[in-house]
DNA sequence: ACCTTCGGGACGCCCCGTTTCT
DNA sequence: AGAAACGGGGCGTCCCGAAGGT
């Protein structure tokens, strides 16, 4: 028999998670002291530790939440789309991602537990590429696993790049770079065309580039 | 008149740097406590802080040393070659790199000071690609700046990937992925050839793949 | 007009006191955190602090209750009888007593307030011994105040001994020890008889031992 | 190769132990906060925790030290002598003893480890009484084990009594009470003589009381 | 009225980087 | 160069008051 409406409770929980995300992203895990968290979240220790056992648990649940969302987006829109939208809508996700990587490196137990999530994303990407190949937009001279690994690698690169704050750079160039990555997994459609495809939207038969050249 | 020979001094300094690298890499900056450093280096606080003002300075000089070396290798052998050799010889470099990224994100002053180094590497890569283009091995339908950014992105991805300890993965696949990246910046030599080129060694006109098919 | 009957209220109060006694006894005052109290009592903070202003008050009232009962029993049955029955029926009383002693030591204000109770017990014991002397069972070569102090000392010893959990020991020996204590305050009835008297029951003229030897 | 003389080190260690004893005695274990310890010891946290892993360890070693000394004194001078000298020279020993008792009660592991020490003291007391019996000063109608338990009980009582600060009381009465206890274990030398014997000094054949009456 | 849960903030322990002494 | 001492500050616990439900 909850004395406070479940929505109110969940709202507080989200308030904490969001503030924590911003804090961890901006300062890093250890520099995001509980005092910093308090300030950014707008609640006191009492509230924070009432909802999460400890700072570590808070971080872990935060990471889990982000990973969950990530998986969903990749499954729905594809890795490339994720990359394209990455710079735009970041509310701490990148920073947290960097912290997760760090943690993966230093904490074997965490790594073990996390591996499952990595595999989920990988599988989603592979499946998506396979369908793309059947639709004829993905090259078929290289195993989809390799293509997936390649895209994953580029995504990792993008995460690291953006996370370090290099986002300020030329946006046109950034798009061009992603075009390059996408082209690398597409079926060659002609001599050296850096195609901007909406592979992520139902694999249309023609790309904007092709349309433009039409 | 120094009591110990300058070489001895320099040796101790390197001993400290190397131990510190291992520590920072394995545990991360803050978890690499002075106690941990002592143990890994094999010297006590006194010795360590005799050579470096404080822990922070130690880290900074370490990062600088690594960056220096990185620049040199890129200028000489190229980004792709760096990537290929990355998994093999890591003695903490990757971990430190991750810590540097983290720092770049959270410490604006550090970022400012570091930008110079990033630019140096970028310039070296661009220059190298320009020469490659003149030699006819690098595609000329995309600005070299974009190609450089692309390679840099892949390198970043590789760093993040390997740093998180995912190195255990299939080595063949890893090579194939890098082939894909390299192909993306090469002049198309035929339909869908995943070429393994030694672009990094004087841009030979023929790739091993071509040789094999010859 | 109260919604619950006064009996119900008193029952809850007792439930709290009993749970608190067990908690304080088992863990000690500070380790008996409010959370522990909640668990042991079976009610939540709100309920507990609705009946007692705060943890400290709860402890104080608990101690007072125990002291009250103690006084009554001593006045009625005598110190020796208390000692004999001590090991049998302990539901936390011993532990609380130990906590009280501790508090007496560290908290001057508490000591001041408690002194009254100590004096009450002492007076009851003295009075009882005086009557015993008149009945001829208590030795008259030593002031009753000294005898009372002696018995009080032995009781204290017993409290400390049992409170530390040493109760497990040999029960026969424990009885023999108390016989020794009792003998020390009795009028000598012959050469070295370790008499087990029911001094606590109307000072019978003859002891069981004497009866046995009769 | 210690850079500081071992004596200096041991001195510091003792300084810490002594300050800790005073603190624990005056305030109790938990109220003796680290801040209090610092103040009383005259050293900073750094120093304290350099010598002792944590507050708990500090307490344990302190208790051990006291127990060690206790054993030695009992073996040499006997329980009764200890009791007689107890009020005079207390520098926190009593308070610590009370804390130990408390701990014995609440911490089973501690109890297990401590049992050994208790047994040591008991054995020393028994042995001493046995020799006393052979010398003809200790009564032989009661097993020495019982006598030892009795004295131990009185000692416990004294500890609790004094520890709670009741020491202020009449000193003559206190001595009389102890005489009573001693008499209880002595061989009867005549009708109701509350003898003050130096049982603790080689069991002299005559007691001061006897000398006085001579 | 009685009870529960949420939230606040003081503070306890002790870790950590650093300085001082040897 | 090593060991001892320092003191700032991090995390998380704890007691309790407020808010809210039955």
PDB file of N, CA and C in Angstrom, chain C residues 47-101:
ATOM      1  N   UNK C  47       5.298   4.603  13.963  1.00  0.00           N
ATOM      2  CA  UNK C  47       4.609   4.039  15.116  1.00  0.00           C
ATOM      3  C   UNK C  47       5.449   4.209  16.373  1.00  0.00           C
ATOM      4  N   UNK C  48       6.705   3.872  16.259  1.00  0.00           N
ATOM      5  CA  UNK C  48       7.582   3.928  17.425  1.00  0.00           C
ATOM      6  C   UNK C  48       7.678   5.337  17.981  1.00  0.00           C
ATOM      7  N   UNK C  49       7.959   6.253  17.087  1.00  0.00           N
ATOM      8  CA  UNK C  49       8.168   7.620  17.563  1.00  0.00           C
ATOM      9  C   UNK C  49       6.867   8.358  17.810  1.00  0.00           C
ATOM     10  N   UNK C  50       5.792   7.670  17.533  1.00  0.00           N
ATOM     11  CA  UNK C  50       4.511   8.240  17.928  1.00  0.00           C
ATOM     12  C   UNK C  50       4.332   8.028  19.438  1.00  0.00           C
ATOM     13  N   UNK C  51       4.866   6.935  19.914  1.00  0.00           N
ATOM     14  CA  UNK C  51       4.728   6.618  21.329  1.00  0.00           C
ATOM     15  C   UNK C  51       5.867   7.165  22.181  1.00  0.00           C
ATOM     16  N   UNK C  52       7.034   7.314  21.583  1.00  0.00           N
ATOM     17  CA  UNK C  52       8.197   7.834  22.322  1.00  0.00           C
ATOM     18  C   UNK C  52       8.835   8.930  21.489  1.00  0.00           C
ATOM     19  N   UNK C  53       9.148  10.003  22.151  1.00  0.00           N
ATOM     20  CA  UNK C  53       9.645  11.154  21.405  1.00  0.00           C
ATOM     21  C   UNK C  53      10.807  10.776  20.499  1.00  0.00           C
ATOM     22  N   UNK C  54      11.791  10.126  21.067  1.00  0.00           N
ATOM     23  CA  UNK C  54      12.939   9.747  20.250  1.00  0.00           C
ATOM     24  C   UNK C  54      13.605   8.518  20.849  1.00  0.00           C
ATOM     25  N   UNK C  55      14.634   8.069  20.191  1.00  0.00           N
ATOM     26  CA  UNK C  55      15.289   6.834  20.591  1.00  0.00           C
ATOM     27  C   UNK C  55      15.781   6.917  22.032  1.00  0.00           C
ATOM     28  N   UNK C  56      16.300   8.055  22.354  1.00  0.00           N
ATOM     29  CA  UNK C  56      16.845   8.232  23.687  1.00  0.00           C
ATOM     30  C   UNK C  56      15.758   8.089  24.752  1.00  0.00           C
ATOM     31  N   UNK C  57      14.671   8.746  24.510  1.00  0.00           N
ATOM     32  CA  UNK C  57      13.549   8.661  25.445  1.00  0.00           C
ATOM     33  C   UNK C  57      13.096   7.213  25.599  1.00  0.00           C
ATOM     34  N   UNK C  58      13.018   6.538  24.491  1.00  0.00           N
ATOM     35  CA  UNK C  58      12.622   5.133  24.526  1.00  0.00           C
ATOM     36  C   UNK C  58      13.535   4.350  25.460  1.00  0.00           C
ATOM     37  N   UNK C  59      14.817   4.553  25.284  1.00  0.00           N
ATOM     38  CA  UNK C  59      15.772   3.842  26.132  1.00  0.00           C
ATOM     39  C   UNK C  59      15.587   4.210  27.599  1.00  0.00           C
ATOM     40  N   UNK C  60      15.442   5.485  27.854  1.00  0.00           N
ATOM     41  CA  UNK C  60      15.307   5.947  29.228  1.00  0.00           C
ATOM     42  C   UNK C  60      14.076   5.357  29.904  1.00  0.00           C
ATOM     43  N   UNK C  61      12.985   5.373  29.195  1.00  0.00           N
ATOM     44  CA  UNK C  61      11.767   4.837  29.797  1.00  0.00           C
ATOM     45  C   UNK C  61      11.899   3.330  30.015  1.00  0.00           C
ATOM     46  N   UNK C  62      12.552   2.705  29.094  1.00  0.00           N
ATOM     47  CA  UNK C  62      12.789   1.274  29.224  1.00  0.00           C
ATOM     48  C   UNK C  62      13.616   0.990  30.482  1.00  0.00           C
ATOM     49  N   UNK C  63      14.690   1.743  30.609  1.00  0.00           N
ATOM     50  CA  UNK C  63      15.552   1.571  31.774  1.00  0.00           C
ATOM     51  C   UNK C  63      14.775   1.828  33.060  1.00  0.00           C
ATOM     52  N   UNK C  64      13.951   2.859  33.032  1.00  0.00           N
ATOM     53  CA  UNK C  64      13.157   3.193  34.213  1.00  0.00           C
ATOM     54  C   UNK C  64      12.224   2.036  34.565  1.00  0.00           C
ATOM     55  N   UNK C  65      11.584   1.515  33.571  1.00  0.00           N
ATOM     56  CA  UNK C  65      10.670   0.397  33.814  1.00  0.00           C
ATOM     57  C   UNK C  65      11.397  -0.755  34.485  1.00  0.00           C
ATOM     58  N   UNK C  66      12.542  -1.088  33.912  1.00  0.00           N
ATOM     59  CA  UNK C  66      13.314  -2.202  34.465  1.00  0.00           C
ATOM     60  C   UNK C  66      13.747  -1.925  35.894  1.00  0.00           C
ATOM     61  N   UNK C  67      14.165  -0.709  36.138  1.00  0.00           N
ATOM     62  CA  UNK C  67      14.629  -0.352  37.477  1.00  0.00           C
ATOM     63  C   UNK C  67      13.491  -0.454  38.486  1.00  0.00           C
ATOM     64  N   UNK C  68      12.338   0.006  38.037  1.00  0.00           N
ATOM     65  CA  UNK C  68      11.140  -0.059  38.883  1.00  0.00           C
ATOM     66  C   UNK C  68      10.910  -1.505  39.334  1.00  0.00           C
ATOM     67  N   UNK C  69      10.894  -2.353  38.355  1.00  0.00           N
ATOM     68  CA  UNK C  69      10.627  -3.765  38.645  1.00  0.00           C
ATOM     69  C   UNK C  69      11.697  -4.336  39.574  1.00  0.00           C
ATOM     70  N   UNK C  70      12.913  -3.979  39.277  1.00  0.00           N
ATOM     71  CA  UNK C  70      14.037  -4.443  40.086  1.00  0.00           C
ATOM     72  C   UNK C  70      13.857  -4.073  41.550  1.00  0.00           C
ATOM     73  N   UNK C  71      13.543  -2.816  41.786  1.00  0.00           N
ATOM     74  CA  UNK C  71      13.329  -2.346  43.149  1.00  0.00           C
ATOM     75  C   UNK C  71      12.274  -3.182  43.846  1.00  0.00           C
ATOM     76  N   UNK C  72      11.197  -3.383  43.163  1.00  0.00           N
ATOM     77  CA  UNK C  72      10.086  -4.132  43.744  1.00  0.00           C
ATOM     78  C   UNK C  72      10.532  -5.537  44.135  1.00  0.00           C
ATOM     79  N   UNK C  73      11.192  -6.198  43.229  1.00  0.00           N
ATOM     80  CA  UNK C  73      11.610  -7.575  43.489  1.00  0.00           C
ATOM     81  C   UNK C  73      12.586  -7.635  44.654  1.00  0.00           C
ATOM     82  N   UNK C  74      13.532  -6.723  44.689  1.00  0.00           N
ATOM     83  CA  UNK C  74      14.505  -6.727  45.782  1.00  0.00           C
ATOM     84  C   UNK C  74      13.800  -6.509  47.111  1.00  0.00           C
ATOM     85  N   UNK C  75      12.898  -5.543  47.128  1.00  0.00           N
ATOM     86  CA  UNK C  75      12.189  -5.247  48.372  1.00  0.00           C
ATOM     87  C   UNK C  75      11.409  -6.459  48.850  1.00  0.00           C
ATOM     88  N   UNK C  76      10.885  -7.215  47.894  1.00  0.00           N
ATOM     89  CA  UNK C  76      10.038  -8.334  48.259  1.00  0.00           C
ATOM     90  C   UNK C  76      10.817  -9.606  48.538  1.00  0.00           C
ATOM     91  N   UNK C  77      11.768  -9.908  47.665  1.00  0.00           N
ATOM     92  CA  UNK C  77      12.424 -11.208  47.774  1.00  0.00           C
ATOM     93  C   UNK C  77      13.883 -11.145  48.194  1.00  0.00           C
ATOM     94  N   UNK C  78      14.470  -9.989  48.172  1.00  0.00           N
ATOM     95  CA  UNK C  78      15.856  -9.862  48.601  1.00  0.00           C
ATOM     96  C   UNK C  78      16.858 -10.033  47.470  1.00  0.00           C
ATOM     97  N   UNK C  79      18.017  -9.482  47.687  1.00  0.00           N
ATOM     98  CA  UNK C  79      19.056  -9.494  46.658  1.00  0.00           C
ATOM     99  C   UNK C  79      19.472 -10.908  46.276  1.00  0.00           C
ATOM    100  N   UNK C  80      19.640 -11.752  47.298  1.00  0.00           N
ATOM    101  CA  UNK C  80      20.128 -13.105  47.012  1.00  0.00           C
ATOM    102  C   UNK C  80      19.161 -13.862  46.115  1.00  0.00           C
ATOM    103  N   UNK C  81      17.895 -13.702  46.406  1.00  0.00           N
ATOM    104  CA  UNK C  81      16.910 -14.380  45.583  1.00  0.00           C
ATOM    105  C   UNK C  81      16.985 -13.874  44.139  1.00  0.00           C
ATOM    106  N   UNK C  82      17.132 -12.572  43.994  1.00  0.00           N
ATOM    107  CA  UNK C  82      17.277 -11.993  42.653  1.00  0.00           C
ATOM    108  C   UNK C  82      18.418 -12.672  41.925  1.00  0.00           C
ATOM    109  N   UNK C  83      19.518 -12.786  42.641  1.00  0.00           N
ATOM    110  CA  UNK C  83      20.701 -13.408  42.023  1.00  0.00           C
ATOM    111  C   UNK C  83      20.411 -14.828  41.580  1.00  0.00           C
ATOM    112  N   UNK C  84      19.722 -15.551  42.424  1.00  0.00           N
ATOM    113  CA  UNK C  84      19.471 -16.958  42.095  1.00  0.00           C
ATOM    114  C   UNK C  84      18.578 -17.107  40.867  1.00  0.00           C
ATOM    115  N   UNK C  85      17.676 -16.157  40.739  1.00  0.00           N
ATOM    116  CA  UNK C  85      16.738 -16.278  39.614  1.00  0.00           C
ATOM    117  C   UNK C  85      17.235 -15.595  38.355  1.00  0.00           C
ATOM    118  N   UNK C  86      18.299 -14.851  38.490  1.00  0.00           N
ATOM    119  CA  UNK C  86      18.780 -14.039  37.374  1.00  0.00           C
ATOM    120  C   UNK C  86      19.029 -14.826  36.086  1.00  0.00           C
ATOM    121  N   UNK C  87      19.792 -15.907  36.204  1.00  0.00           N
ATOM    122  CA  UNK C  87      20.153 -16.591  34.948  1.00  0.00           C
ATOM    123  C   UNK C  87      18.927 -17.112  34.220  1.00  0.00           C
ATOM    124  N   UNK C  88      17.940 -17.523  35.013  1.00  0.00           N
ATOM    125  CA  UNK C  88      16.777 -18.163  34.410  1.00  0.00           C
ATOM    126  C   UNK C  88      15.982 -17.216  33.526  1.00  0.00           C
ATOM    127  N   UNK C  89      15.505 -16.165  34.092  1.00  0.00           N
ATOM    128  CA  UNK C  89      14.578 -15.319  33.333  1.00  0.00           C
ATOM    129  C   UNK C  89      15.227 -14.006  32.907  1.00  0.00           C
ATOM    130  N   UNK C  90      15.826 -14.070  31.787  1.00  0.00           N
ATOM    131  CA  UNK C  90      16.394 -12.852  31.206  1.00  0.00           C
ATOM    132  C   UNK C  90      15.830 -12.668  29.799  1.00  0.00           C
ATOM    133  N   UNK C  91      15.188 -11.586  29.604  1.00  0.00           N
ATOM    134  CA  UNK C  91      14.636 -11.307  28.276  1.00  0.00           C
ATOM    135  C   UNK C  91      15.218 -10.010  27.767  1.00  0.00           C
ATOM    136  N   UNK C  92      16.466  -9.795  28.110  1.00  0.00           N
ATOM    137  CA  UNK C  92      17.089  -8.565  27.670  1.00  0.00           C
ATOM    138  C   UNK C  92      17.438  -7.665  28.849  1.00  0.00           C
ATOM    139  N   UNK C  93      16.910  -8.005  29.992  1.00  0.00           N
ATOM    140  CA  UNK C  93      17.134  -7.161  31.165  1.00  0.00           C
ATOM    141  C   UNK C  93      18.622  -6.954  31.421  1.00  0.00           C
ATOM    142  N   UNK C  94      19.366  -8.032  31.354  1.00  0.00           N
ATOM    143  CA  UNK C  94      20.805  -7.959  31.625  1.00  0.00           C
ATOM    144  C   UNK C  94      21.505  -7.005  30.671  1.00  0.00           C
ATOM    145  N   UNK C  95      21.199  -7.181  29.410  1.00  0.00           N
ATOM    146  CA  UNK C  95      21.833  -6.325  28.417  1.00  0.00           C
ATOM    147  C   UNK C  95      21.515  -4.865  28.656  1.00  0.00           C
ATOM    148  N   UNK C  96      20.266  -4.601  28.909  1.00  0.00           N
ATOM    149  CA  UNK C  96      19.870  -3.222  29.174  1.00  0.00           C
ATOM    150  C   UNK C  96      20.603  -2.695  30.395  1.00  0.00           C
ATOM    151  N   UNK C  97      20.723  -3.540  31.400  1.00  0.00           N
ATOM    152  CA  UNK C  97      21.418  -3.141  32.612  1.00  0.00           C
ATOM    153  C   UNK C  97      22.856  -2.717  32.292  1.00  0.00           C
ATOM    154  N   UNK C  98      23.469  -3.476  31.431  1.00  0.00           N
ATOM    155  CA  UNK C  98      24.840  -3.155  31.032  1.00  0.00           C
ATOM    156  C   UNK C  98      24.884  -1.806  30.318  1.00  0.00           C
ATOM    157  N   UNK C  99      23.898  -1.592  29.489  1.00  0.00           N
ATOM    158  CA  UNK C  99      23.835  -0.309  28.785  1.00  0.00           C
ATOM    159  C   UNK C  99      23.622   0.829  29.767  1.00  0.00           C
ATOM    160  N   UNK C 100      22.818   0.571  30.766  1.00  0.00           N
ATOM    161  CA  UNK C 100      22.586   1.592  31.788  1.00  0.00           C
ATOM    162  C   UNK C 100      23.898   1.924  32.493  1.00  0.00           C
ATOM    163  N   UNK C 101      24.643   0.897  32.820  1.00  0.00           N
ATOM    164  CA  UNK C 101      25.919   1.126  33.506  1.00  0.00           C
ATOM    165  C   UNK C 101      26.828   1.994  32.655  1.00  0.00           C
TER     166      UNK C 101
END
